[in-house]
């Protein structure tokens, strides 16, 4: 099921009448909401948690929270965005509980310069392999590297690069500015380059 | 080699600091040109930028691999489970 399939019926879920039906505990409306959104939300949560069971817990927990909190939904964002944000936060929260790895300082993982020039000469990596085994090894290395970053840097990579959300949506989900998302994203990406260096194959000149 | 105004000043450190802003399309036209020019010519920033892009591609591949893992029967079961739990509570 493509992740964007929830946008195929854009109007019904966002109409005031539909939200009123949800608030009135209309079973048909809630069935429609859950059936329409769950596949997409599950894909989002699975990208973040890397675990089918954690993803299911995140989606179920977030939809139940949304159902309980419908009275607080003020319509400032769309219903989809509101629920999507709840799922993202539930998934990140589950991941935090699972991930007990000790984070390194992001500063230690940035490129180093002397008088504005690189201190060492970066070696060009080969392109990401299409061979399944080699690709899987690199993907596993990426997950390990990601686990070493401080949480706020993991979050932006998970949402933007792994999850494919745009920066504005990441900022909304995390409740921070677009500029801060870009800054964290950049430092996190640079840190990942450094952490992945030992496992990536160099292009021989 | 002739350089347009603003391009000559870019050094590796500034170039490396702007890669994400470049990808996100938030640089001014002048900065963008200076950065592209630097990446084309610099023997260190060119490869680093390529590795930076490969890191992003790897993260995307990791996400796609996770999202594509088939769990459709589980999706139906999950929907049933959520609906049952929701019917047990009142908003």
PDB file of C-alpha atoms in Angstrom, chain B residues 4-84:
ATOM      1  CA  UNK B   4      32.019  35.906 -10.104  1.00  0.00           C
ATOM      2  CA  UNK B   5      31.714  38.080  -7.043  1.00  0.00           C
ATOM      3  CA  UNK B   6      31.097  36.076  -3.884  1.00  0.00           C
ATOM      4  CA  UNK B   7      32.320  32.766  -5.330  1.00  0.00           C
ATOM      5  CA  UNK B   8      36.008  33.286  -4.689  1.00  0.00           C
ATOM      6  CA  UNK B   9      35.490  33.667  -0.953  1.00  0.00           C
ATOM      7  CA  UNK B  10      34.030  30.218  -0.274  1.00  0.00           C
ATOM      8  CA  UNK B  11      36.308  27.848   1.577  1.00  0.00           C
ATOM      9  CA  UNK B  12      35.817  24.186   2.449  1.00  0.00           C
ATOM     10  CA  UNK B  13      34.517  24.923   5.936  1.00  0.00           C
ATOM     11  CA  UNK B  14      31.713  27.164   4.683  1.00  0.00           C
ATOM     12  CA  UNK B  15      30.913  24.813   1.815  1.00  0.00           C
ATOM     13  CA  UNK B  16      30.609  21.850   4.176  1.00  0.00           C
ATOM     14  CA  UNK B  17      28.385  23.850   6.534  1.00  0.00           C
ATOM     15  CA  UNK B  18      25.910  24.649   3.757  1.00  0.00           C
ATOM     16  CA  UNK B  19      25.291  21.222   2.206  1.00  0.00           C
ATOM     17  CA  UNK B  20      21.917  20.623   3.855  1.00  0.00           C
ATOM     18  CA  UNK B  21      20.709  24.174   3.215  1.00  0.00           C
ATOM     19  CA  UNK B  22      21.753  23.638  -0.404  1.00  0.00           C
ATOM     20  CA  UNK B  23      19.759  20.405  -0.637  1.00  0.00           C
ATOM     21  CA  UNK B  24      16.767  22.011   1.098  1.00  0.00           C
ATOM     22  CA  UNK B  25      16.830  24.899  -1.383  1.00  0.00           C
ATOM     23  CA  UNK B  26      17.234  27.635   1.223  1.00  0.00           C
ATOM     24  CA  UNK B  27      20.438  29.260  -0.112  1.00  0.00           C
ATOM     25  CA  UNK B  28      20.492  32.533  -2.024  1.00  0.00           C
ATOM     26  CA  UNK B  29      21.284  32.220  -5.714  1.00  0.00           C
ATOM     27  CA  UNK B  30      24.721  33.725  -5.128  1.00  0.00           C
ATOM     28  CA  UNK B  31      25.594  31.265  -2.353  1.00  0.00           C
ATOM     29  CA  UNK B  32      24.261  28.375  -4.389  1.00  0.00           C
ATOM     30  CA  UNK B  33      26.472  29.260  -7.350  1.00  0.00           C
ATOM     31  CA  UNK B  34      29.509  29.743  -5.120  1.00  0.00           C
ATOM     32  CA  UNK B  35      28.910  26.382  -3.464  1.00  0.00           C
ATOM     33  CA  UNK B  36      28.388  24.545  -6.772  1.00  0.00           C
ATOM     34  CA  UNK B  37      31.552  26.125  -8.102  1.00  0.00           C
ATOM     35  CA  UNK B  38      33.512  25.101  -5.022  1.00  0.00           C
ATOM     36  CA  UNK B  39      32.186  21.529  -5.138  1.00  0.00           C
ATOM     37  CA  UNK B  40      33.178  21.245  -8.789  1.00  0.00           C
ATOM     38  CA  UNK B  41      36.720  22.394  -8.191  1.00  0.00           C
ATOM     39  CA  UNK B  42      37.669  21.255  -4.687  1.00  0.00           C
ATOM     40  CA  UNK B  43      39.368  17.823  -4.513  1.00  0.00           C
ATOM     41  CA  UNK B  44      38.173  17.357  -0.906  1.00  0.00           C
ATOM     42  CA  UNK B  45      34.640  18.807  -0.869  1.00  0.00           C
ATOM     43  CA  UNK B  46      33.561  17.044  -4.075  1.00  0.00           C
ATOM     44  CA  UNK B  47      34.130  13.525  -2.649  1.00  0.00           C
ATOM     45  CA  UNK B  48      32.806  14.541   0.782  1.00  0.00           C
ATOM     46  CA  UNK B  49      29.605  15.860  -0.799  1.00  0.00           C
ATOM     47  CA  UNK B  50      29.229  12.635  -2.753  1.00  0.00           C
ATOM     48  CA  UNK B  51      29.610  10.619   0.479  1.00  0.00           C
ATOM     49  CA  UNK B  52      27.111  12.935   2.205  1.00  0.00           C
ATOM     50  CA  UNK B  53      24.549  12.224  -0.535  1.00  0.00           C
ATOM     51  CA  UNK B  54      25.229   8.482  -0.307  1.00  0.00           C
ATOM     52  CA  UNK B  55      24.587   8.625   3.447  1.00  0.00           C
ATOM     53  CA  UNK B  56      21.193  10.232   2.812  1.00  0.00           C
ATOM     54  CA  UNK B  57      20.451   7.629   0.124  1.00  0.00           C
ATOM     55  CA  UNK B  58      21.364   4.850   2.562  1.00  0.00           C
ATOM     56  CA  UNK B  59      18.994   6.266   5.190  1.00  0.00           C
ATOM     57  CA  UNK B  60      16.248   6.390   2.573  1.00  0.00           C
ATOM     58  CA  UNK B  61      16.994   2.798   1.576  1.00  0.00           C
ATOM     59  CA  UNK B  62      16.777   1.810   5.250  1.00  0.00           C
ATOM     60  CA  UNK B  63      13.352   3.445   5.516  1.00  0.00           C
ATOM     61  CA  UNK B  64      12.070   1.854   2.323  1.00  0.00           C
ATOM     62  CA  UNK B  65      13.254  -1.575   3.424  1.00  0.00           C
ATOM     63  CA  UNK B  66      11.378  -1.140   6.706  1.00  0.00           C
ATOM     64  CA  UNK B  67       8.185   0.196   5.132  1.00  0.00           C
ATOM     65  CA  UNK B  68       8.062  -2.453   2.419  1.00  0.00           C
ATOM     66  CA  UNK B  69       8.241  -5.391   4.796  1.00  0.00           C
ATOM     67  CA  UNK B  70       4.922  -7.030   4.161  1.00  0.00           C
ATOM     68  CA  UNK B  71       2.547  -6.803   7.073  1.00  0.00           C
ATOM     69  CA  UNK B  72      -0.810  -6.473   5.349  1.00  0.00           C
ATOM     70  CA  UNK B  73      -2.593  -9.273   7.273  1.00  0.00           C
ATOM     71  CA  UNK B  74      -1.261  -7.638  10.447  1.00  0.00           C
ATOM     72  CA  UNK B  75      -2.727  -4.336   9.254  1.00  0.00           C
ATOM     73  CA  UNK B  76      -6.232  -5.821   9.087  1.00  0.00           C
ATOM     74  CA  UNK B  77      -5.807  -7.419  12.499  1.00  0.00           C
ATOM     75  CA  UNK B  78      -4.506  -4.135  13.903  1.00  0.00           C
ATOM     76  CA  UNK B  79      -7.472  -2.193  12.536  1.00  0.00           C
ATOM     77  CA  UNK B  80      -9.842  -4.656  14.199  1.00  0.00           C
ATOM     78  CA  UNK B  81      -7.916  -4.388  17.442  1.00  0.00           C
ATOM     79  CA  UNK B  82      -7.951  -0.569  17.410  1.00  0.00           C
ATOM     80  CA  UNK B  83     -11.673  -0.451  16.628  1.00  0.00           C
ATOM     81  CA  UNK B  84     -12.426  -2.866  19.439  1.00  0.00           C
TER      82      UNK B  84
END
